[in-house]
């Protein structure tokens, strides 16, 4: 398992994630007014405090990757430093200001974090390969003219037969 991890480490990588506040406004004048007020506020905690006091709504997003966010927002967000405010952003939905709370850097996942996933991956691959091989053997045996009972015996398979088949599925 460790060998598989080392040989496939590029598969076990977590992209950078960012947490941020997002303020949404219907008009450009509303967002510009808000921006003038918060421009000199140093931290996102202080902006939250001000917003709560003034009943200004905002959204908090935690640990999102670049491709999980609208492109217009992610382009700006992934250039910001912690506590930095974006310029006014316009999307089809609204005008926005975003403030970066935190950055979770990209990283390689540790072996212990993904050990179970690797075991599942290897097991699924092995089962799939076994079934493909079995199907190929059975196909070849059919082409060679072997009877069903001979194929079952050769491949150590148990034959089961369906009896009294009807279209009424409630009987099962």
XYZ file of N, CA, C and O in Angstrom:
688
model
N 0.843 -1.193 0.000
C 0.000 0.000 0.000
C 0.885 1.251 0.000
O 0.604 2.189 -0.730
N 1.916 1.239 0.808
C 2.823 2.381 0.868
C 3.505 2.597 -0.490
O 3.679 3.739 -0.931
N 3.859 1.503 -1.145
C 4.487 1.605 -2.466
C 3.518 2.262 -3.459
O 3.907 3.136 -4.239
N 2.246 1.864 -3.415
C 1.235 2.461 -4.288
C 1.130 3.960 -4.011
O 1.073 4.772 -4.933
N 1.121 4.326 -2.736
C 1.055 5.733 -2.331
C 2.244 6.505 -2.899
O 2.085 7.570 -3.498
N 3.428 5.972 -2.734
C 4.632 6.658 -3.215
C 4.663 6.756 -4.740
O 5.098 7.773 -5.279
N 4.189 5.731 -5.420
C 4.183 5.748 -6.875
C 3.083 6.624 -7.468
O 3.137 6.979 -8.645
N 2.074 6.937 -6.680
C 0.933 7.720 -7.160
C 0.681 8.958 -6.311
O -0.458 9.408 -6.190
N 1.713 9.508 -5.732
C 1.543 10.633 -4.801
C 0.876 11.842 -5.453
O 0.209 12.620 -4.772
N 1.027 11.986 -6.768
C 0.384 13.113 -7.442
C -1.143 13.027 -7.394
O -1.827 14.030 -7.581
N -1.691 11.847 -7.122
C -3.145 11.683 -7.010
C -3.677 12.150 -5.658
O -4.875 12.384 -5.514
N -2.791 12.254 -4.701
C -3.201 12.549 -3.319
C -2.704 13.923 -2.917
O -1.805 14.089 -2.111
N -3.354 14.910 -3.508
C -2.949 16.285 -3.355
C -4.184 17.124 -3.077
O -5.229 16.934 -3.710
N -4.102 18.013 -2.128
C -5.226 18.884 -1.798
C -4.884 20.304 -2.240
O -3.853 20.850 -1.845
N -5.732 20.885 -3.061
C -5.507 22.242 -3.557
C -5.653 23.273 -2.450
O -6.267 23.004 -1.413
N -5.109 24.442 -2.703
C -5.257 25.554 -1.761
C -6.737 25.854 -1.555
O -7.529 25.817 -2.493
N -7.091 26.160 -0.318
C -8.469 26.516 0.017
C -8.463 27.847 0.741
O -7.532 28.156 1.483
N -9.518 28.600 0.526
C -9.609 29.910 1.161
C -10.967 30.093 1.829
O -11.974 29.606 1.350
N -10.925 30.820 2.947
C -12.143 31.182 3.670
C -12.295 32.692 3.570
O -11.307 33.430 3.676
N -13.538 33.137 3.393
C -13.733 34.568 3.161
C -15.144 35.020 3.514
O -16.055 34.213 3.663
N -15.270 36.343 3.648
C -16.567 36.993 3.814
C -16.974 37.534 2.454
O -16.122 38.025 1.697
N -18.256 37.474 2.178
C -18.753 38.042 0.925
C -19.941 38.937 1.216
O -20.923 38.503 1.822
N -19.831 40.181 0.798
C -20.907 41.156 0.933
C -21.517 41.358 -0.439
O -20.803 41.556 -1.426
N -22.841 41.306 -0.508
C -23.559 41.405 -1.782
C -24.464 42.635 -1.767
O -25.173 42.874 -0.779
N -24.447 43.378 -2.875
C -25.254 44.581 -2.983
C -25.932 44.624 -4.339
O -25.369 44.189 -5.343
N -27.142 45.202 -4.360
C -27.903 45.269 -5.607
C -27.390 46.369 -6.533
O -27.437 46.227 -7.749
N -26.925 47.466 -5.954
C -26.523 48.598 -6.798
C -25.068 48.984 -6.552
O -24.500 48.733 -5.488
N -24.506 49.638 -7.545
C -23.125 50.113 -7.453
C -22.995 51.168 -6.358
O -22.003 51.174 -5.608
N -23.972 52.018 -6.218
C -23.893 53.067 -5.187
C -23.878 52.464 -3.779
O -23.153 52.955 -2.902
N -24.655 51.402 -3.549
C -24.658 50.746 -2.231
C -23.290 50.149 -1.908
O -22.786 50.304 -0.800
N -22.702 49.466 -2.871
C -21.419 48.818 -2.622
C -20.310 49.850 -2.443
O -19.423 49.685 -1.606
N -20.348 50.919 -3.216
C -19.324 51.966 -3.080
C -19.419 52.663 -1.721
O -18.399 52.976 -1.103
N -20.630 52.892 -1.256
C -20.834 53.501 0.060
C -20.253 52.600 1.148
O -19.535 53.058 2.051
N -20.542 51.315 1.080
C -20.022 50.353 2.058
C -18.497 50.289 1.992
O -17.818 50.284 3.019
N -17.945 50.279 0.799
C -16.488 50.201 0.614
C -15.796 51.399 1.258
O -14.750 51.249 1.910
N -16.364 52.595 1.105
C -15.780 53.805 1.710
C -15.742 53.703 3.229
O -14.810 54.188 3.870
N -16.735 53.044 3.803
C -16.806 52.911 5.265
C -15.777 51.908 5.775
O -15.101 52.152 6.773
N -15.634 50.781 5.082
C -14.770 49.711 5.610
C -13.322 49.781 5.134
O -12.481 49.019 5.611
N -13.017 50.687 4.217
C -11.684 50.732 3.606
C -10.565 50.838 4.650
O -9.486 50.275 4.473
N -10.829 51.510 5.746
C -9.792 51.702 6.770
C -9.916 50.742 7.950
O -9.199 50.888 8.944
N -10.827 49.785 7.855
C -10.943 48.772 8.904
C -9.902 47.689 8.623
O -9.825 47.159 7.521
N -9.094 47.361 9.623
C -7.896 46.546 9.403
C -8.151 45.042 9.301
O -7.431 44.354 8.584
N -9.127 44.515 10.025
C -9.292 43.060 10.050
C -10.715 42.654 9.675
O -11.662 43.436 9.823
N -10.840 41.429 9.233
C -12.180 40.942 8.886
C -13.066 40.850 10.130
O -14.276 41.045 10.050
N -12.460 40.586 11.302
C -13.260 40.535 12.543
C -13.906 41.886 12.833
O -15.056 41.957 13.270
N -13.164 42.945 12.591
C -13.708 44.295 12.806
C -14.808 44.607 11.788
O -15.797 45.262 12.127
N -14.649 44.130 10.559
C -15.688 44.333 9.541
C -16.941 43.569 9.941
O -18.063 44.069 9.805
N -16.767 42.356 10.451
C -17.910 41.573 10.940
C -18.613 42.319 12.065
O -19.851 42.438 12.078
N -17.852 42.835 13.001
C -18.422 43.570 14.129
C -19.224 44.774 13.638
O -20.367 44.998 14.067
N -18.629 45.551 12.743
C -19.326 46.714 12.179
C -20.602 46.265 11.452
O -21.673 46.846 11.642
N -20.498 45.228 10.636
C -21.638 44.756 9.852
C -22.767 44.254 10.736
O -23.945 44.523 10.469
N -22.409 43.543 11.791
C -23.429 43.058 12.728
C -24.124 44.224 13.431
O -25.347 44.216 13.602
N -23.346 45.204 13.832
C -23.894 46.376 14.520
C -24.837 47.160 13.603
O -25.869 47.651 14.047
N -24.511 47.214 12.325
C -25.306 47.982 11.358
C -26.331 47.118 10.609
O -26.963 47.591 9.667
N -26.461 45.840 11.010
C -27.387 44.905 10.357
C -27.133 44.764 8.851
O -28.070 44.711 8.053
N -25.870 44.703 8.509
C -25.493 44.485 7.107
C -25.248 42.993 6.927
O -24.429 42.404 7.632
N -25.957 42.417 5.987
C -25.850 40.974 5.771
C -24.594 40.627 4.982
O -24.153 41.397 4.120
N -24.061 39.454 5.274
C -22.891 38.946 4.565
C -22.915 37.432 4.643
O -23.633 36.846 5.445
N -22.126 36.806 3.795
C -21.994 35.355 3.798
C -20.574 34.996 4.191
O -19.629 35.718 3.845
N -20.445 33.881 4.889
C -19.131 33.371 5.255
C -18.942 32.048 4.515
O -19.792 31.168 4.589
N -17.846 31.942 3.807
C -17.518 30.717 3.077
C -16.202 30.183 3.627
O -15.234 30.935 3.767
N -16.184 28.904 3.932
C -14.991 28.302 4.525
C -14.411 27.215 3.633
O -15.131 26.358 3.131
N -13.099 27.287 3.475
C -12.305 26.238 2.817
C -12.824 25.848 1.439
O -13.117 24.686 1.172
N -12.907 26.832 0.568
C -13.324 26.574 -0.808
C -12.120 26.647 -1.741
O -11.239 27.485 -1.578
N -12.116 25.753 -2.735
C -11.079 25.771 -3.753
C -11.487 26.746 -4.854
O -12.658 27.111 -4.977
N -10.520 27.121 -5.656
C -10.740 28.111 -6.711
C -11.877 27.721 -7.648
O -12.673 28.564 -8.046
N -11.972 26.445 -7.985
C -12.995 26.021 -8.939
C -14.377 25.817 -8.310
O -15.308 25.408 -8.987
N -14.516 26.129 -7.034
C -15.811 26.000 -6.358
C -16.517 27.355 -6.222
O -17.563 27.445 -5.586
N -15.939 28.380 -6.818
C -16.425 29.751 -6.654
C -16.629 30.356 -8.038
O -15.925 29.997 -8.987
N -17.559 31.288 -8.159
C -17.728 32.005 -9.421
C -16.380 32.553 -9.874
O -15.616 33.094 -9.071
N -16.111 32.437 -11.150
C -14.800 32.849 -11.680
C -14.487 34.317 -11.385
O -13.361 34.660 -11.013
N -15.488 35.189 -11.513
C -15.264 36.620 -11.262
C -14.806 36.859 -9.822
O -14.024 37.769 -9.557
N -15.284 36.044 -8.910
C -14.911 36.197 -7.496
C -13.593 35.483 -7.213
O -12.714 36.018 -6.541
N -13.426 34.289 -7.744
C -12.213 33.517 -7.441
C -10.954 34.199 -7.974
O -9.898 34.132 -7.341
N -11.050 34.858 -9.116
C -9.875 35.545 -9.669
C -9.339 36.582 -8.688
O -8.129 36.693 -8.498
N -10.220 37.315 -8.079
C -9.795 38.318 -7.097
C -9.419 37.675 -5.768
O -8.380 37.995 -5.180
N -10.241 36.753 -5.314
C -10.032 36.109 -4.010
C -8.656 35.463 -3.901
O -7.979 35.594 -2.883
N -8.227 34.780 -4.946
C -6.980 34.038 -4.867
C -5.737 34.905 -5.104
O -4.634 34.393 -5.219
N -5.946 36.230 -5.113
C -4.809 37.159 -5.132
C -4.704 37.940 -3.823
O -3.727 38.634 -3.598
N -5.730 37.831 -2.976
C -5.764 38.601 -1.734
C -4.886 37.997 -0.644
O -4.656 36.785 -0.621
N -4.444 38.857 0.260
C -3.777 38.427 1.490
C -4.813 38.410 2.606
O -5.877 39.036 2.483
N -4.500 37.756 3.699
C -5.434 37.673 4.825
C -5.790 39.080 5.295
O -4.935 39.946 5.419
N -7.087 39.296 5.544
C -7.703 40.568 5.953
C -7.776 41.598 4.840
O -8.300 42.685 5.044
N -7.300 41.275 3.662
C -7.360 42.217 2.550
C -8.761 42.213 1.933
O -9.400 41.171 1.829
N -9.194 43.413 1.530
C -10.504 43.577 0.911
C -10.352 43.649 -0.598
O -9.408 44.254 -1.107
N -11.281 43.049 -1.295
C -11.254 43.094 -2.761
C -11.740 44.452 -3.234
O -12.412 45.179 -2.497
N -11.449 44.784 -4.478
C -12.157 45.922 -5.068
C -13.615 45.519 -5.261
O -13.982 44.369 -5.025
N -14.426 46.441 -5.716
C -15.820 46.115 -6.015
C -15.825 45.135 -7.186
O -15.183 45.361 -8.208
N -16.535 44.022 -6.997
C -16.636 42.992 -8.038
C -18.065 42.961 -8.551
O -19.020 43.047 -7.777
N -18.197 42.827 -9.860
C -19.531 42.741 -10.464
C -19.694 41.361 -11.085
O -18.832 40.900 -11.824
N -20.800 40.703 -10.736
C -21.165 39.434 -11.342
C -22.591 39.592 -11.877
O -23.253 40.579 -11.581
N -23.078 38.610 -12.609
C -24.469 38.702 -13.076
C -25.483 38.763 -11.932
O -26.612 39.196 -12.120
N -25.063 38.350 -10.745
C -25.988 38.297 -9.612
C -26.049 39.583 -8.804
O -27.095 39.949 -8.278
N -24.891 40.266 -8.653
C -24.845 41.430 -7.767
C -23.482 42.104 -7.857
O -22.609 41.693 -8.613
N -23.313 43.126 -7.003
C -21.999 43.720 -6.767
C -21.493 43.123 -5.467
O -22.264 42.900 -4.532
N -20.184 42.894 -5.377
C -19.641 42.201 -4.211
C -18.370 42.872 -3.705
O -17.624 43.474 -4.469
N -18.141 42.674 -2.424
C -16.839 42.918 -1.808
C -16.527 41.653 -1.028
O -17.388 41.130 -0.304
N -15.318 41.164 -1.184
C -14.907 39.983 -0.426
C -13.707 40.345 0.439
O -12.902 41.213 0.091
N -13.626 39.692 1.582
C -12.520 39.900 2.516
C -11.985 38.526 2.884
O -12.732 37.660 3.350
N -10.700 38.346 2.686
C -10.081 37.050 2.937
C -9.867 36.837 4.437
O -9.269 37.664 5.114
N -10.371 35.710 4.931
C -10.198 35.338 6.345
C -8.964 34.473 6.556
O -8.190 34.695 7.483
N -8.817 33.433 5.734
C -7.705 32.502 5.953
C -7.363 31.755 4.677
O -8.172 31.675 3.752
N -6.149 31.200 4.687
C -5.657 30.413 3.561
C -5.196 29.064 4.092
O -4.421 29.003 5.048
N -5.691 28.021 3.491
C -5.227 26.670 3.787
C -4.371 26.255 2.589
O -4.902 25.988 1.512
N -3.044 26.238 2.756
C -2.170 26.003 1.601
C -2.363 24.629 0.970
O -2.813 23.686 1.622
N -1.985 24.555 -0.306
C -2.028 23.262 -0.977
C -1.052 22.327 -0.281
O -0.052 22.773 0.289
N -1.380 21.039 -0.321
C -0.510 20.089 0.362
C -0.725 18.688 -0.171
O -1.779 18.372 -0.718
N 0.288 17.884 0.036
C 0.184 16.462 -0.273
C -0.471 15.789 0.926
O -0.073 16.017 2.069
N -1.488 14.979 0.673
C -2.157 14.268 1.757
C -1.225 13.194 2.310
O -0.502 12.536 1.559
N -1.251 13.020 3.605
C -0.378 12.031 4.242
C -0.887 10.614 3.967
O -2.062 10.400 3.659
N 0.001 9.666 4.096
C -0.355 8.261 3.891
C -1.509 7.853 4.797
O -2.451 7.192 4.363
N -1.460 8.250 6.067
C -2.516 7.868 7.016
C -3.876 8.452 6.639
O -4.908 7.839 6.905
N -3.886 9.625 6.030
C -5.146 10.251 5.629
C -5.846 9.484 4.512
O -7.072 9.500 4.422
N -5.068 8.839 3.663
C -5.671 8.225 2.481
C -5.464 6.718 2.394
O -5.821 6.100 1.400
N -4.937 6.150 3.453
C -4.670 4.709 3.480
C -5.919 3.897 3.120
O -5.864 3.003 2.272
N -7.055 4.199 3.742
C -8.298 3.457 3.477
C -8.738 3.622 2.024
O -9.228 2.674 1.403
N -8.568 4.810 1.484
C -8.921 5.056 0.085
C -8.051 4.218 -0.850
O -8.537 3.661 -1.833
N -6.771 4.108 -0.536
C -5.859 3.302 -1.350
C -6.250 1.826 -1.285
O -6.276 1.140 -2.317
N -6.574 1.344 -0.103
C -6.992 -0.053 0.051
C -8.229 -0.321 -0.807
O -8.304 -1.321 -1.519
N -9.196 0.601 -0.768
C -10.411 0.471 -1.572
C -10.078 0.480 -3.069
O -10.585 -0.320 -3.849
N -9.204 1.381 -3.464
C -8.823 1.497 -4.876
C -8.159 0.218 -5.365
O -8.506 -0.315 -6.432
N -7.220 -0.285 -4.589
C -6.508 -1.513 -4.974
C -7.472 -2.692 -5.002
O -7.456 -3.508 -5.935
N -8.329 -2.790 -4.000
C -9.304 -3.893 -3.954
C -10.243 -3.849 -5.152
O -10.494 -4.873 -5.792
N -10.762 -2.673 -5.461
C -11.671 -2.531 -6.607
C -10.972 -2.896 -7.914
O -11.551 -3.566 -8.774
N -9.737 -2.463 -8.055
C -8.978 -2.781 -9.266
C -8.757 -4.290 -9.380
O -8.944 -4.877 -10.445
N -8.389 -4.917 -8.273
C -8.140 -6.359 -8.290
C -9.417 -7.144 -8.603
O -9.389 -8.104 -9.379
N -10.526 -6.748 -8.023
C -11.804 -7.419 -8.287
C -12.197 -7.237 -9.755
O -12.609 -8.189 -10.424
N -12.059 -6.020 -10.245
C -12.392 -5.743 -11.647
C -11.530 -6.594 -12.590
O -12.037 -7.197 -13.537
N -10.242 -6.660 -12.309
C -9.346 -7.476 -13.145
C -9.715 -8.955 -13.080
O -9.701 -9.655 -14.097
N -10.049 -9.450 -11.880
C -10.462 -10.841 -11.731
C -11.702 -11.125 -12.571
O -11.779 -12.137 -13.276
N -12.692 -10.229 -12.499
C -13.936 -10.448 -13.235
C -13.720 -10.375 -14.746
O -14.319 -11.159 -15.504
N -12.867 -9.485 -15.200
C -12.561 -9.409 -16.632
C -11.876 -10.692 -17.090
O -12.221 -11.257 -18.134
N -10.905 -11.175 -16.300
C -10.226 -12.434 -16.634
C -11.207 -13.601 -16.666
O -11.165 -14.438 -17.581
N -12.092 -13.659 -15.678
C -13.083 -14.733 -15.624
C -14.009 -14.670 -16.838
O -14.296 -15.698 -17.466
N -14.457 -13.500 -17.185
C -15.324 -13.335 -18.350
C -14.606 -13.797 -19.621
O -15.194 -14.489 -20.464
N -13.341 -13.445 -19.750
C -12.568 -13.872 -20.928
C -12.410 -15.395 -20.974
O -12.535 -16.008 -22.039
N -12.134 -16.019 -19.822
C -12.002 -17.485 -19.764
C -13.316 -18.160 -20.156
O -13.331 -19.127 -20.925
N -14.423 -17.658 -19.602
C -15.730 -18.241 -19.897
C -16.071 -18.075 -21.374
O -16.563 -19.010 -22.017
N -15.773 -16.901 -21.920
C -16.033 -16.673 -23.347
C -15.241 -17.660 -24.197
O -15.769 -18.225 -25.163
N -13.993 -17.879 -23.839
C -13.156 -18.820 -24.583
C -13.689 -20.246 -24.445
O -13.737 -20.996 -25.408
N -14.135 -20.609 -23.234
C -14.698 -21.944 -23.016
C -15.971 -22.147 -23.845
O -16.203 -23.231 -24.383
N -16.781 -21.111 -23.955
C -17.996 -21.200 -24.775
C -17.616 -21.413 -26.238
O -18.181 -22.273 -26.924
N -16.608 -20.643 -26.696
C -16.146 -20.805 -28.081
C -15.567 -22.198 -28.323
O -15.662 -22.732 -29.430
N -14.983 -22.787 -27.281
C -14.411 -24.130 -27.397
C -15.479 -25.222 -27.282
O -15.155 -26.414 -27.334
N -16.727 -24.827 -27.061
C -17.821 -25.785 -27.058
C -18.086 -26.460 -25.724
O -18.795 -27.469 -25.679
N -17.544 -25.945 -24.630
C -17.793 -26.564 -23.321
C -19.233 -26.318 -22.881
O -19.805 -25.253 -23.156
N -19.795 -27.275 -22.167
C -21.147 -27.158 -21.628
C -21.123 -26.264 -20.390
O -20.085 -26.064 -19.755
N -22.277 -25.742 -20.039
C -22.411 -24.845 -18.899
C -21.882 -25.481 -17.614
O -21.143 -24.845 -16.852
N -22.248 -26.764 -17.385
C -21.788 -27.446 -16.167
C -20.272 -27.600 -16.164
O -19.628 -27.473 -15.123
N -19.680 -27.850 -17.318
C -18.215 -27.987 -17.401
C -17.526 -26.648 -17.106
O -16.511 -26.596 -16.397
N -18.079 -25.578 -17.640
C -17.511 -24.238 -17.403
C -17.593 -23.895 -15.915
O -16.625 -23.394 -15.333
N -18.739 -24.193 -15.306
C -18.913 -23.900 -13.873
C -17.906 -24.687 -13.042
O -17.276 -24.143 -12.131
N -17.757 -25.964 -13.354
C -16.831 -26.817 -12.598
C -15.380 -26.340 -12.782
O -14.631 -26.218 -11.815
N -15.013 -26.050 -14.010
C -13.646 -25.616 -14.319
C -13.277 -24.325 -13.586
O -12.152 -24.153 -13.130
N -14.243 -23.421 -13.441
C -13.983 -22.119 -12.816
C -14.462 -22.035 -11.369
O -14.499 -20.942 -10.800
N -14.822 -23.185 -10.815
C -15.289 -23.285 -9.431
C -16.448 -22.326 -9.160
O -16.469 -21.575 -8.175
N -17.417 -22.348 -10.056
C -18.604 -21.509 -9.932
C -19.797 -22.362 -9.531
O -19.888 -23.522 -9.909
N -20.711 -21.777 -8.803
C -21.928 -22.462 -8.400
C -23.025 -22.079 -9.385
O -23.249 -20.895 -9.647
N -23.686 -23.066 -9.926
C -24.792 -22.805 -10.838
C -26.070 -22.605 -10.040
O -26.381 -23.374 -9.136
N -26.809 -21.581 -10.392
C -28.113 -21.342 -9.786
C -29.119 -21.209 -10.915
O -28.819 -20.664 -11.976
N -30.295 -21.747 -10.689
C -31.318 -21.712 -11.717
C -32.526 -20.956 -11.194
O -32.894 -21.086 -10.021
N -33.145 -20.187 -12.060
C -34.379 -19.495 -11.717
C -35.539 -20.381 -12.136
O -35.576 -20.898 -13.241
N -36.492 -20.555 -11.257
C -37.650 -21.381 -11.552
C -38.924 -20.544 -11.369
O -38.948 -19.608 -10.581
N -39.941 -20.909 -12.068
C -41.247 -20.266 -11.957
C -41.154 -18.751 -12.157
O -41.646 -17.965 -11.363
N -40.518 -18.344 -13.219
C -40.359 -16.930 -13.511
C -41.667 -16.387 -14.059
O -42.290 -16.972 -14.933
N -42.098 -15.264 -13.506
C -43.307 -14.579 -13.981
C -42.985 -13.104 -14.148
O -41.947 -12.622 -13.741
N -43.965 -12.420 -14.706
C -43.804 -10.962 -14.849
C -44.280 -10.250 -13.585
O -44.151 -9.051 -13.472
N -44.791 -10.960 -12.641
C -45.260 -10.381 -11.393
C -44.071 -10.319 -10.424
O -43.721 -11.307 -9.791
N -43.481 -9.159 -10.303
C -42.284 -9.009 -9.483
C -42.593 -9.002 -7.984
O -41.692 -9.027 -7.180
N -43.852 -8.977 -7.639
C -44.231 -9.021 -6.223
C -44.015 -10.410 -5.620
O -44.084 -10.583 -4.411
N -43.778 -11.418 -6.449
C -43.595 -12.771 -5.959
C -42.181 -13.013 -5.408
O -41.886 -14.094 -4.959
N -41.321 -12.049 -5.488
C -39.939 -12.275 -5.056
C -39.682 -11.684 -3.708
O -39.910 -10.654 -3.329
